[in-house]
Tab-separated table of C-alpha atoms and ligand atoms in Angstrom:
chain	number	residue	atom	x	y	z
A	1	MET	CA	0.000	0.000	0.000
A	2	SER	CA	1.369	3.433	-0.810
A	3	PHE	CA	0.892	6.481	1.407
A	4	ASP	CA	1.214	10.249	0.860
A	5	TYR	CA	3.875	10.364	3.578
A	6	ASP	CA	6.063	8.067	5.637
A	7	LEU	CA	5.236	10.169	8.703
A	8	PHE	CA	2.526	12.674	9.558
A	9	VAL	CA	3.124	14.617	12.790
A	10	ILE	CA	0.232	16.378	14.531
A	11	GLY	CA	1.585	19.250	16.633
A	12	GLY	CA	4.465	21.654	15.998
A	13	GLY	CA	5.915	21.987	19.511
A	14	SER	CA	9.333	20.917	20.731
A	15	GLY	CA	8.690	17.172	20.434
A	16	GLY	CA	6.787	17.148	17.149
A	17	VAL	CA	9.171	19.462	15.308
A	18	ARG	CA	12.217	17.493	16.446
A	19	ALA	CA	10.746	14.147	15.424
A	20	ALA	CA	9.603	15.523	12.056
A	21	ARG	CA	12.888	17.048	11.080
A	22	VAL	CA	15.078	14.180	12.279
A	23	ALA	CA	12.909	11.676	10.403
A	24	ALA	CA	13.019	13.884	7.294
A	25	ALA	CA	16.795	14.325	7.580
A	26	GLY	CA	17.057	10.540	7.518
A	27	GLY	CA	15.219	10.444	4.182
A	28	ALA	CA	11.595	9.959	5.248
A	29	LYS	CA	8.789	11.882	3.535
A	30	VAL	CA	7.285	13.886	6.377
A	31	ALA	CA	4.393	16.313	6.920
A	32	LEU	CA	3.391	18.223	10.058
A	33	ALA	CA	0.202	20.052	10.986
A	34	GLU	CA	0.028	22.823	13.596
A	35	GLU	CA	-3.146	24.773	14.346
A	36	ASP	CA	-1.482	27.541	16.346
A	37	ARG	CA	2.037	28.966	16.425
A	38	TYR	CA	5.100	26.844	15.652
A	39	GLY	CA	7.306	26.138	18.671
A	40	GLY	CA	4.432	25.106	20.924
A	41	THR	CA	4.029	25.825	24.607
A	42	CYS	CA	7.734	25.999	25.416
A	43	VAL	CA	8.680	28.565	22.811
A	44	ILE	CA	5.492	30.593	22.536
A	45	ARG	CA	3.809	30.558	25.951
A	46	GLY	CA	6.088	28.701	28.339
A	47	CYS	CA	9.768	28.167	29.084
A	48	VAL	CA	11.200	30.785	26.736
A	49	PRO	CA	9.023	33.860	27.441
A	50	LYS	CA	8.895	32.800	31.105
A	51	LYS	CA	12.695	32.766	31.384
A	52	LEU	CA	12.920	36.167	29.688
A	53	MET	CA	10.416	37.455	32.244
A	54	VAL	CA	12.521	35.955	35.042
A	55	PHE	CA	15.539	37.846	33.697
A	56	ALA	CA	13.498	41.059	33.469
A	57	SER	CA	12.225	40.670	37.009
A	58	GLU	CA	15.663	40.019	38.503
A	59	TYR	CA	16.961	43.481	37.587
A	60	SER	CA	15.050	45.103	40.453
A	61	GLY	CA	17.210	43.212	42.985
A	62	MET	CA	20.353	43.724	40.913
A	63	ILE	CA	19.895	47.486	40.923
A	64	GLU	CA	19.745	47.459	44.727
A	65	ASP	CA	22.727	45.138	44.974
A	66	GLY	CA	24.673	47.298	42.525
A	67	ARG	CA	24.156	50.322	44.765
A	68	ALA	CA	25.406	48.312	47.736
A	69	TYR	CA	28.559	47.563	45.710
A	70	GLY	CA	29.151	51.259	45.156
A	71	TRP	CA	27.437	51.912	41.845
A	72	ASP	CA	25.506	55.150	41.542
A	73	LEU	CA	22.343	53.666	40.044
A	74	SER	CA	18.858	55.034	39.795
A	75	SER	CA	15.810	53.414	38.255
A	76	ASN	CA	12.623	54.888	36.915
A	77	GLY	CA	10.839	51.559	37.146
A	78	PHE	CA	9.971	48.836	34.694
A	79	ASP	CA	8.393	49.564	31.313
A	80	TRP	CA	6.128	46.603	30.534
A	81	THR	CA	5.229	47.865	27.048
A	82	HIS	CA	8.902	48.142	26.110
A	83	PHE	CA	9.600	44.623	27.364
A	84	LYS	CA	6.485	43.127	25.795
A	85	THR	CA	7.255	44.612	22.387
A	86	LYS	CA	10.760	43.128	22.487
A	87	LEU	CA	9.436	39.829	23.786
A	88	ASN	CA	6.910	39.559	20.964
A	89	ALA	CA	9.584	40.324	18.383
A	90	GLU	CA	11.788	37.622	19.897
A	91	LEU	CA	8.974	35.074	19.844
A	92	ASP	CA	8.243	35.946	16.200
A	93	ARG	CA	11.932	35.386	15.448
A	94	LEU	CA	11.956	32.025	17.225
A	95	GLU	CA	8.752	30.910	15.546
A	96	GLY	CA	10.365	31.761	12.209
A	97	ILE	CA	13.342	29.593	13.118
A	98	TYR	CA	11.054	26.661	13.909
A	99	ARG	CA	9.227	27.062	10.601
A	100	ASN	CA	12.543	27.237	8.747
A	101	LEU	CA	13.934	24.205	10.527
A	102	LEU	CA	11.012	22.226	9.183
A	103	LYS	CA	11.194	23.726	5.716
A	104	ASN	CA	14.955	23.239	5.426
A	105	SER	CA	14.678	19.597	6.429
A	106	GLY	CA	12.076	19.060	3.726
A	107	VAL	CA	9.059	18.690	6.020
A	108	GLU	CA	5.811	19.862	4.443
A	109	SER	CA	3.817	21.876	6.982
A	110	PHE	CA	0.121	22.602	7.183
A	111	ASP	CA	-1.159	25.512	9.290
A	112	ALA	CA	-4.265	23.654	10.312
A	113	ARG	CA	-5.815	21.541	12.998
A	114	ALA	CA	-5.598	17.836	12.213
A	115	LYS	CA	-7.215	14.697	13.556
A	116	LEU	CA	-7.099	10.999	12.902
A	117	ALA	CA	-9.581	9.634	10.376
A	118	ASP	CA	-8.249	6.081	10.546
A	119	ALA	CA	-5.052	4.255	11.451
A	120	HIS	CA	-3.211	5.708	8.431
A	121	THR	CA	-5.216	8.853	7.607
A	122	VAL	CA	-5.127	12.359	8.982
A	123	GLU	CA	-7.929	14.806	8.249
A	124	LEU	CA	-7.131	18.527	8.180
A	125	ALA	CA	-9.609	21.197	9.322
A	126	ASP	CA	-10.717	21.905	5.724
A	127	GLY	CA	-11.576	18.249	5.206
A	128	THR	CA	-8.439	17.380	3.181
A	129	LYS	CA	-7.231	13.876	3.916
A	130	LYS	CA	-3.579	12.787	3.928
A	131	THR	CA	-2.345	9.266	4.378
A	132	ALA	CA	0.809	8.222	6.202
A	133	LYS	CA	2.540	4.995	7.101
A	134	HIS	CA	3.067	6.328	10.626
A	135	ILE	CA	1.259	9.057	12.553
A	136	LEU	CA	2.815	10.833	15.522
A	137	ILE	CA	0.628	12.791	17.946
A	138	ALA	CA	2.532	15.554	19.733
A	139	THR	CA	-0.258	17.933	20.660
A	140	GLY	CA	0.972	18.911	24.134
A	141	GLY	CA	-1.192	20.179	26.949
A	142	ARG	CA	-3.143	23.184	28.123
A	143	PRO	CA	-3.817	24.925	31.441
A	144	VAL	CA	-6.777	23.738	33.484
A	145	VAL	CA	-8.871	26.083	35.570
A	146	PRO	CA	-10.851	24.906	38.598
A	147	ASP	CA	-14.608	25.049	38.470
A	148	VAL	CA	-15.290	27.947	40.860
A	149	PRO	CA	-17.890	30.681	40.344
A	150	GLY	CA	-16.338	33.553	38.383
A	151	ALA	CA	-13.337	31.498	37.198
A	152	GLU	CA	-13.735	33.051	33.730
A	153	LEU	CA	-12.481	36.361	35.169
A	154	ALA	CA	-9.058	34.833	35.719
A	155	ILE	CA	-6.183	34.327	33.319
A	156	THR	CA	-3.770	31.402	32.923
A	157	SER	CA	-0.135	31.162	31.864
A	158	ASN	CA	-1.403	31.396	28.252
A	159	GLU	CA	-2.549	34.982	28.750
A	160	ILE	CA	0.020	36.336	31.198
A	161	PHE	CA	2.429	37.246	28.405
A	162	HIS	CA	-0.202	39.322	26.611
A	163	LEU	CA	-1.379	41.650	29.406
A	164	GLU	CA	-1.960	45.213	28.182
A	165	THR	CA	-0.613	46.619	31.432
A	166	LEU	CA	1.004	45.102	34.468
A	167	PRO	CA	-1.506	44.784	37.317
A	168	GLU	CA	-0.913	46.647	40.540
A	169	ARG	CA	-2.013	43.635	42.498
A	170	ILE	CA	-2.177	39.997	41.362
A	171	LEU	CA	-3.311	36.749	42.935
A	172	ILE	CA	-1.631	33.591	41.686
A	173	VAL	CA	-3.394	30.348	42.541
A	174	GLY	CA	-1.446	27.081	42.773
A	175	GLY	CA	1.771	25.799	44.279
A	176	GLY	CA	3.462	24.062	41.348
A	177	TYR	CA	6.219	25.148	38.967
A	178	ILE	CA	4.160	27.719	37.101
A	179	ALA	CA	2.511	29.414	40.085
A	180	SER	CA	5.739	29.637	42.063
A	181	GLU	CA	7.770	30.903	39.107
A	182	PHE	CA	5.240	33.593	38.230
A	183	ALA	CA	4.894	34.702	41.840
A	184	GLY	CA	8.628	35.513	41.721
A	185	ILE	CA	8.388	37.176	38.323
A	186	MET	CA	5.470	39.416	39.233
A	187	ASN	CA	6.983	40.329	42.587
A	188	GLY	CA	10.296	41.208	40.937
A	189	LEU	CA	8.524	43.395	38.387
A	190	GLY	CA	7.020	45.415	41.218
A	191	VAL	CA	3.529	43.895	41.241
A	192	LYS	CA	2.011	43.349	44.685
A	193	THR	CA	1.829	39.555	44.595
A	194	THR	CA	-0.271	37.128	46.605
A	195	GLN	CA	0.002	33.356	46.081
A	196	PHE	CA	-2.617	30.925	47.378
A	197	TYR	CA	-1.671	27.278	47.744
A	198	ARG	CA	-4.240	24.785	48.988
A	199	GLY	CA	-1.693	22.496	50.703
A	200	GLU	CA	0.878	22.729	53.485
A	201	GLN	CA	3.815	23.803	51.337
A	202	ILE	CA	4.406	24.793	47.693
A	203	LEU	CA	6.282	22.574	45.201
A	204	ARG	CA	4.821	19.334	46.482
A	205	GLY	CA	6.922	16.300	45.581
A	206	PHE	CA	10.276	18.096	45.724
A	207	ASP	CA	12.746	17.751	48.601
A	208	ASN	CA	11.141	19.231	51.732
A	209	GLU	CA	14.173	21.148	52.923
A	210	ALA	CA	14.655	22.674	49.466
A	211	ARG	CA	11.046	23.745	49.024
A	212	GLU	CA	10.892	25.129	52.581
A	213	LEU	CA	13.864	27.345	51.764
A	214	VAL	CA	12.410	28.487	48.428
A	215	ALA	CA	9.123	29.374	50.144
A	216	ALA	CA	10.838	31.218	53.003
A	217	GLU	CA	12.960	33.249	50.557
A	218	MET	CA	9.904	34.055	48.437
A	219	VAL	CA	8.192	35.459	51.531
A	220	THR	CA	11.319	37.444	52.477
A	221	ALA	CA	11.366	38.853	48.941
A	222	GLY	CA	7.890	40.267	49.519
A	223	ILE	CA	5.463	37.644	48.180
A	224	ASP	CA	2.340	37.265	50.290
A	225	LEU	CA	2.332	33.449	50.268
A	226	GLN	CA	-0.785	32.026	51.862
A	227	LEU	CA	-0.723	28.280	52.505
A	228	ASN	CA	-3.800	26.110	53.109
A	229	GLU	CA	-5.717	28.712	51.163
A	230	ASN	CA	-7.788	28.601	47.982
A	231	VAL	CA	-10.295	30.575	45.943
A	232	THR	CA	-13.959	29.720	46.468
A	233	ALA	CA	-15.515	32.430	44.277
A	234	MET	CA	-14.687	35.484	42.225
A	235	ARG	CA	-16.755	38.423	41.025
A	236	SER	CA	-16.096	41.514	38.976
A	237	GLU	CA	-16.457	44.893	40.674
A	238	GLY	CA	-15.417	48.241	39.220
A	239	GLY	CA	-13.005	46.656	36.739
A	240	LYS	CA	-11.318	44.635	39.487
A	241	ILE	CA	-11.766	41.093	40.753
A	242	VAL	CA	-13.079	40.412	44.231
A	243	VAL	CA	-11.875	37.019	45.461
A	244	THR	CA	-13.527	35.073	48.241
A	245	ASP	CA	-11.127	32.634	49.882
A	246	THR	CA	-11.636	29.445	51.881
A	247	LYS	CA	-11.506	31.413	55.133
A	248	GLY	CA	-14.395	33.558	53.905
A	249	ASN	CA	-12.272	36.714	53.423
A	250	GLU	CA	-12.805	38.964	50.407
A	251	THR	CA	-9.803	40.618	48.719
A	252	THR	CA	-9.649	42.782	45.610
A	253	PHE	CA	-7.092	42.106	42.866
A	254	ASP	CA	-6.457	43.568	39.403
A	255	GLN	CA	-5.682	40.126	37.991
A	256	VAL	CA	-6.027	36.538	39.106
A	257	MET	CA	-3.939	33.827	37.463
A	258	PHE	CA	-4.703	30.143	37.848
A	259	ALA	CA	-1.658	27.884	37.622
A	260	THR	CA	-3.515	24.831	38.804
A	261	GLY	CA	-2.088	22.183	36.523
A	262	ARG	CA	-2.249	21.203	32.872
A	263	SER	CA	-4.263	18.695	30.868
A	264	PRO	CA	-3.226	16.676	27.808
A	265	ASN	CA	-4.576	17.997	24.485
A	266	ALA	CA	-6.160	14.761	23.356
A	267	ASP	CA	-9.799	15.734	22.808
A	268	ASN	CA	-11.377	15.733	19.343
A	269	LEU	CA	-8.402	13.997	17.783
A	270	GLY	CA	-10.420	11.033	16.590
A	271	LEU	CA	-8.853	8.708	19.165
A	272	GLU	CA	-12.091	7.160	20.374
A	273	ALA	CA	-13.129	5.818	16.969
A	274	LEU	CA	-9.757	4.110	16.696
A	275	GLU	CA	-10.014	2.778	20.239
A	276	ILE	CA	-6.802	4.461	21.316
A	277	ALA	CA	-6.872	4.319	25.096
A	278	ARG	CA	-6.656	7.360	27.330
A	279	GLY	CA	-5.644	7.479	30.988
A	280	ARG	CA	-7.152	9.107	34.046
A	281	LYS	CA	-6.056	12.648	33.135
A	282	GLY	CA	-7.085	12.109	29.513
A	283	GLU	CA	-3.529	11.383	28.356
A	284	ILE	CA	-2.861	9.052	25.441
A	285	THR	CA	-1.726	5.683	26.726
A	286	VAL	CA	1.525	4.535	25.101
A	287	ASP	CA	4.045	1.753	25.657
A	288	ALA	CA	7.764	2.154	26.380
A	289	TYR	CA	8.325	2.979	22.693
A	290	SER	CA	5.604	5.676	22.620
A	291	GLN	CA	3.355	3.389	20.546
A	292	THR	CA	-0.428	3.463	21.088
A	293	ALA	CA	-2.716	0.438	20.831
A	294	VAL	CA	-2.947	1.164	17.083
A	295	PRO	CA	0.485	0.081	15.764
A	296	SER	CA	0.822	2.881	13.187
A	297	VAL	CA	0.005	5.631	15.724
A	298	TYR	CA	2.541	6.942	18.243
A	299	ALA	CA	2.378	9.787	20.770
A	300	ILE	CA	5.070	11.809	22.558
A	301	GLY	CA	5.372	14.746	24.932
A	302	ASP	CA	2.830	16.274	27.318
A	303	VAL	CA	-0.116	14.612	25.549
A	304	THR	CA	1.195	11.339	27.021
A	305	ASP	CA	1.652	12.889	30.512
A	306	ARG	CA	4.849	11.038	31.338
A	307	VAL	CA	7.411	13.657	32.426
A	308	ASN	CA	6.076	16.973	31.153
A	309	LEU	CA	9.257	18.779	30.229
A	310	THR	CA	10.461	20.046	26.845
A	311	PRO	CA	13.790	18.160	26.799
A	312	VAL	CA	11.903	14.965	27.638
A	313	ALA	CA	9.473	15.458	24.730
A	314	ILE	CA	12.484	15.984	22.467
A	315	ARG	CA	14.073	12.761	23.750
A	316	GLU	CA	10.821	10.892	23.206
A	317	GLY	CA	10.693	12.265	19.653
A	318	MET	CA	14.257	11.164	18.939
A	319	ALA	CA	13.628	7.704	20.427
A	320	PHE	CA	10.507	7.396	18.239
A	321	VAL	CA	12.533	8.144	15.080
A	322	GLU	CA	15.261	5.714	16.154
A	323	THR	CA	12.659	3.003	16.756
A	324	VAL	CA	10.484	3.498	13.689
A	325	PHE	CA	12.843	4.804	11.015
A	326	ASN	CA	16.268	3.500	12.027
A	327	GLY	CA	15.268	-0.037	12.964
A	328	ASN	CA	16.729	0.412	16.437
A	329	PRO	CA	13.999	0.029	19.077
A	330	THR	CA	14.779	2.691	21.699
A	331	SER	CA	12.691	3.616	24.684
A	332	PRO	CA	13.190	7.079	26.152
A	333	ASP	CA	15.016	7.054	29.490
A	334	HIS	CA	12.912	8.771	32.153
A	335	ASP	CA	15.272	8.035	35.021
A	336	LEU	CA	17.303	10.703	36.873
A	337	ILE	CA	16.100	13.701	34.891
A	338	PRO	CA	17.672	16.915	36.184
A	339	THR	CA	15.285	19.843	36.306
A	340	ALA	CA	15.186	23.460	37.374
A	341	ILE	CA	12.399	25.541	38.792
A	342	PHE	CA	12.928	29.189	38.018
A	343	THR	CA	11.621	30.487	41.281
A	344	GLN	CA	13.571	33.250	42.988
A	345	PRO	CA	15.773	31.733	44.359
A	346	GLU	CA	16.067	29.023	41.726
A	347	MET	CA	15.861	25.345	42.572
A	348	GLY	CA	17.784	22.672	40.709
A	349	THR	CA	17.173	19.047	41.443
A	350	VAL	CA	18.058	15.571	40.239
A	351	GLY	CA	17.164	12.193	41.713
A	352	LEU	CA	15.342	11.408	44.911
A	353	SER	CA	14.219	13.809	47.596
A	354	GLU	CA	15.434	13.028	51.113
A	355	GLU	CA	11.931	11.795	51.968
A	356	ASP	CA	11.601	9.465	48.960
A	357	ALA	CA	15.128	8.106	49.409
A	358	ARG	CA	14.548	7.426	53.123
A	359	ALA	CA	11.378	5.512	52.296
A	360	GLN	CA	13.467	3.315	49.989
A	361	GLU	CA	16.679	2.621	51.951
A	362	ASP	CA	19.114	3.784	54.638
A	363	ILE	CA	20.610	7.124	53.677
A	364	GLU	CA	23.012	9.817	54.769
A	365	VAL	CA	22.164	13.454	54.146
A	366	TYR	CA	24.837	16.059	53.512
A	367	ALA	CA	23.623	19.640	53.461
A	368	ALA	CA	25.040	23.122	53.714
A	369	SER	CA	22.907	26.234	53.957
A	370	PHE	CA	24.663	29.581	54.011
A	371	LYS	CA	24.581	33.198	52.865
A	372	PRO	CA	26.333	33.455	49.496
A	373	MET	CA	29.154	35.961	49.170
A	374	GLN	CA	27.696	38.128	46.421
A	375	GLN	CA	24.344	38.783	48.073
A	376	SER	CA	25.723	38.803	51.604
A	377	PHE	CA	28.152	41.610	50.693
A	378	ALA	CA	25.210	43.561	49.322
A	379	GLY	CA	23.481	43.204	52.690
A	380	ARG	CA	20.914	40.619	51.651
A	381	ALA	CA	20.130	37.890	54.153
A	382	GLN	CA	19.293	35.408	51.372
A	383	LYS	CA	20.373	31.823	52.001
A	384	VAL	CA	21.278	29.039	49.602
A	385	LEU	CA	21.202	25.260	50.019
A	386	MET	CA	23.510	22.554	48.649
A	387	LYS	CA	22.339	19.069	49.481
A	388	LEU	CA	23.293	15.492	48.668
A	389	VAL	CA	21.239	12.437	49.555
A	390	VAL	CA	23.535	9.393	49.699
A	391	SER	CA	22.830	5.666	49.857
A	392	LYS	CA	24.486	4.082	52.910
A	393	ALA	CA	24.784	0.745	51.158
A	394	THR	CA	26.184	1.744	47.748
A	395	ARG	CA	27.502	5.263	48.615
A	396	LYS	CA	25.799	6.467	45.430
A	397	VAL	CA	24.410	9.986	45.368
A	398	LEU	CA	20.681	9.319	45.051
A	399	GLY	CA	19.646	12.944	44.951
A	400	CYS	CA	21.181	16.385	44.593
A	401	HIS	CA	19.169	19.493	45.502
A	402	ILE	CA	20.353	23.038	45.041
A	403	VAL	CA	18.567	26.244	45.975
A	404	ALA	CA	20.656	29.185	44.817
A	405	PRO	CA	20.981	31.790	42.103
A	406	GLY	CA	22.050	29.823	39.036
A	407	ALA	CA	20.883	26.470	40.459
A	408	GLY	CA	19.535	25.501	37.023
A	409	GLU	CA	22.997	25.841	35.499
A	410	MET	CA	24.604	23.937	38.387
A	411	ILE	CA	22.208	21.002	38.373
A	412	GLN	CA	22.791	20.349	34.684
A	413	LEU	CA	26.421	19.509	35.531
A	414	ALA	CA	25.771	17.744	38.838
A	415	GLY	CA	23.169	15.752	36.897
A	416	ILE	CA	25.888	14.182	34.737
A	417	ALA	CA	27.688	12.849	37.807
A	418	VAL	CA	24.487	11.545	39.390
A	419	LYS	CA	23.385	9.951	36.103
A	420	MET	CA	26.792	8.247	35.865
A	421	GLY	CA	26.218	6.767	39.314
A	422	ALA	CA	28.781	8.887	41.170
A	423	THR	CA	29.320	8.088	44.835
A	424	LYS	CA	29.775	10.576	47.646
A	425	GLU	CA	33.486	9.700	47.527
A	426	ASP	CA	33.587	10.615	43.806
A	427	PHE	CA	32.191	14.029	44.717
A	428	ASP	CA	34.802	14.285	47.530
A	429	ARG	CA	37.668	13.402	45.148
A	430	THR	CA	36.785	16.397	43.010
A	431	VAL	CA	38.734	19.533	43.866
A	432	ALA	CA	36.610	22.512	44.877
A	433	VAL	CA	36.282	25.494	42.558
A	434	HIS	CA	36.925	28.387	44.912
A	435	PRO	CA	35.262	30.689	45.750
A	436	THR	CA	31.914	29.472	44.428
A	437	MET	CA	28.646	28.423	46.013
A	438	SER	CA	28.683	24.969	44.446
A	439	GLU	CA	32.080	24.061	45.903
A	440	GLU	CA	30.108	23.027	48.980
A	441	LEU	CA	28.922	20.019	46.972
A	442	VAL	CA	32.450	18.563	47.123
A	443	THR	CA	33.512	19.745	50.569
A	444	MET	CA	30.758	18.458	52.872
A	445	LYS	CA	32.547	16.182	55.344
A	446	SER	CA	29.965	14.885	57.817
A	447	PRO	CA	26.361	13.935	57.300
A	448	VAL	CA	23.797	16.191	58.974
A	449	ARG	CA	21.363	13.299	59.286
B	501	LIG	P1	1.618	21.364	38.631
B	501	LIG	O1	0.888	20.120	38.424
B	501	LIG	O2	3.084	21.372	38.878
B	501	LIG	O3	0.971	22.177	39.833
B	501	LIG	C1	-0.392	22.441	39.915
B	501	LIG	C2	-0.648	23.167	41.225
B	501	LIG	O4	-1.998	23.577	41.282
B	501	LIG	C3	-0.414	22.273	42.423
B	501	LIG	O5	0.154	23.078	43.439
B	501	LIG	C4	-1.814	21.814	42.783
B	501	LIG	O6	-1.977	21.538	44.141
B	501	LIG	C5	-2.617	23.043	42.430
B	501	LIG	N1	-3.996	22.740	42.125
B	501	LIG	C6	-4.492	21.777	41.291
B	501	LIG	N2	-5.837	21.825	41.251
B	501	LIG	C7	-6.212	22.847	42.057
B	501	LIG	C8	-7.458	23.395	42.435
B	501	LIG	N3	-8.590	22.898	41.965
B	501	LIG	N4	-7.462	24.431	43.300
B	501	LIG	C9	-6.307	24.932	43.784
B	501	LIG	N5	-5.103	24.457	43.467
B	501	LIG	C10	-5.046	23.429	42.610
B	501	LIG	O7	1.230	22.243	37.375
B	501	LIG	P2	1.777	23.565	36.760
B	501	LIG	O8	0.574	24.141	36.099
B	501	LIG	O9	2.510	24.413	37.729
B	501	LIG	O10	2.846	23.033	35.693
B	501	LIG	C11	2.498	22.041	34.750
B	501	LIG	C12	3.699	21.264	34.286
B	501	LIG	O11	4.495	22.078	33.459
B	501	LIG	C13	4.596	20.805	35.397
B	501	LIG	O12	4.235	19.522	35.824
B	501	LIG	C14	5.952	20.803	34.778
B	501	LIG	O13	6.266	19.532	34.310
B	501	LIG	C15	5.848	21.765	33.618
B	501	LIG	N6	6.616	22.985	33.892
B	501	LIG	C16	7.951	22.911	34.053
B	501	LIG	C17	8.694	24.033	34.311
B	501	LIG	C18	10.160	23.919	34.525
B	501	LIG	O14	10.731	22.900	34.186
B	501	LIG	N7	10.813	24.919	35.109
B	501	LIG	C19	8.070	25.353	34.404
B	501	LIG	C20	6.653	25.326	34.224
B	501	LIG	C21	5.967	24.178	33.981
B	501	LIG	P3	-1.572	20.118	44.807
B	501	LIG	O15	-0.074	20.168	44.995
B	501	LIG	O16	-2.309	20.136	46.107
B	501	LIG	O17	-2.024	19.064	43.871
């Protein structure tokens, strides 16, 4: 049987674009459909604009620190319109790069929504049908908003980049990556920021000591972090939003942002007719090779809700190409993934938290928390944390947790050692780079627990 394409990819985000162009570079005839902007969540409304906003927001502290170091600095405040104009131009540039990457690798792209018509056919929004030997679904995810009265008054991370003006006062709801990162961003940009989290402590699932420190520093930086607190209703009043919380208090905000999790984009894709199974959150169920129950249909990235991170989607895309087009069955490795949370201060983490490691085996914990030189000199009381969780039996470092400026950069490198199975003694054999914050990772002599 002959098909229009060897591969049809639905979704032009990080995972889909990578899979499409690597398959095409290997000689496959490939098409890709994207209904929105190329680059997906990460490039257009996630990691990239978020990180640029983190950079923008950090200048407020730097100006103060600079003065403490003797610089004669004055600031007339932050110009949101200036930043937003530059940000939009940058996103346009990046989207162009993504489009060109596809074009230059010979991938045919369709600016249209697509769904499955059968195991080898994709139907575009205008009804055009294209056949393919293999179909890859890489449609990502979207923010979910809780069902509370007035929820439609709130924004999500999709809209935060498009605000006409910066609010004077914002409420951010949630305690995950997105909520905690945006609380820091907004606070740094001079917005009066309140964060509600329904549980005991933000960043659930991460190492307790690390998340306690992040939360404490966020509060010191001026964020009004309210734990065990949630929104029960919202109403519009005089152009503002009046929020009723679980304690029955009413507070007025200019904006409310829900960062209460994300859902896989798997609706209306034609999966049901093909009997492609979906899990509890609506994610597409795949095997270790990203294959669905229909052998010609694969899925990667957030739509499969495995580890929802851009570099993981890219890995899954590469493993898919290796498996299907290079005759080398490869399952993506989801073990020991280093990750950073761009809170202020940043958190970088790889491996097991102290709590998860202790539940598994006997451990030793090495930790150092101190005031870093740069900020301490400037008169800031900010603390950092360097922490290693070590197996007593094998001496392997099971987890590394860093809370510090630049923790994302540090954990990428520590992640190599941990992934290689480095022991505490391997860390100790490494000479310290002095004076740095991360030298503590190789100089901690005695366990604290
Ligand atoms: P998360 O799943 O990380 O967090 C959702 C938060 O919302 C949790 O604190 C959760 O509380 C809370 N929540 C859920 N439902 C409700 C509700 N009905 N009312 C109040 N609170 C609620 O999702 P995010 O949206 O923050 O991020 C989505 C994914 O995106 C992450 O899993 C991550 O993989 C990825 N991401 C990664 C980043 C990075 O690598 N730096 C940055 C941003 C996103 P509870 O803890 O009680 O469940």
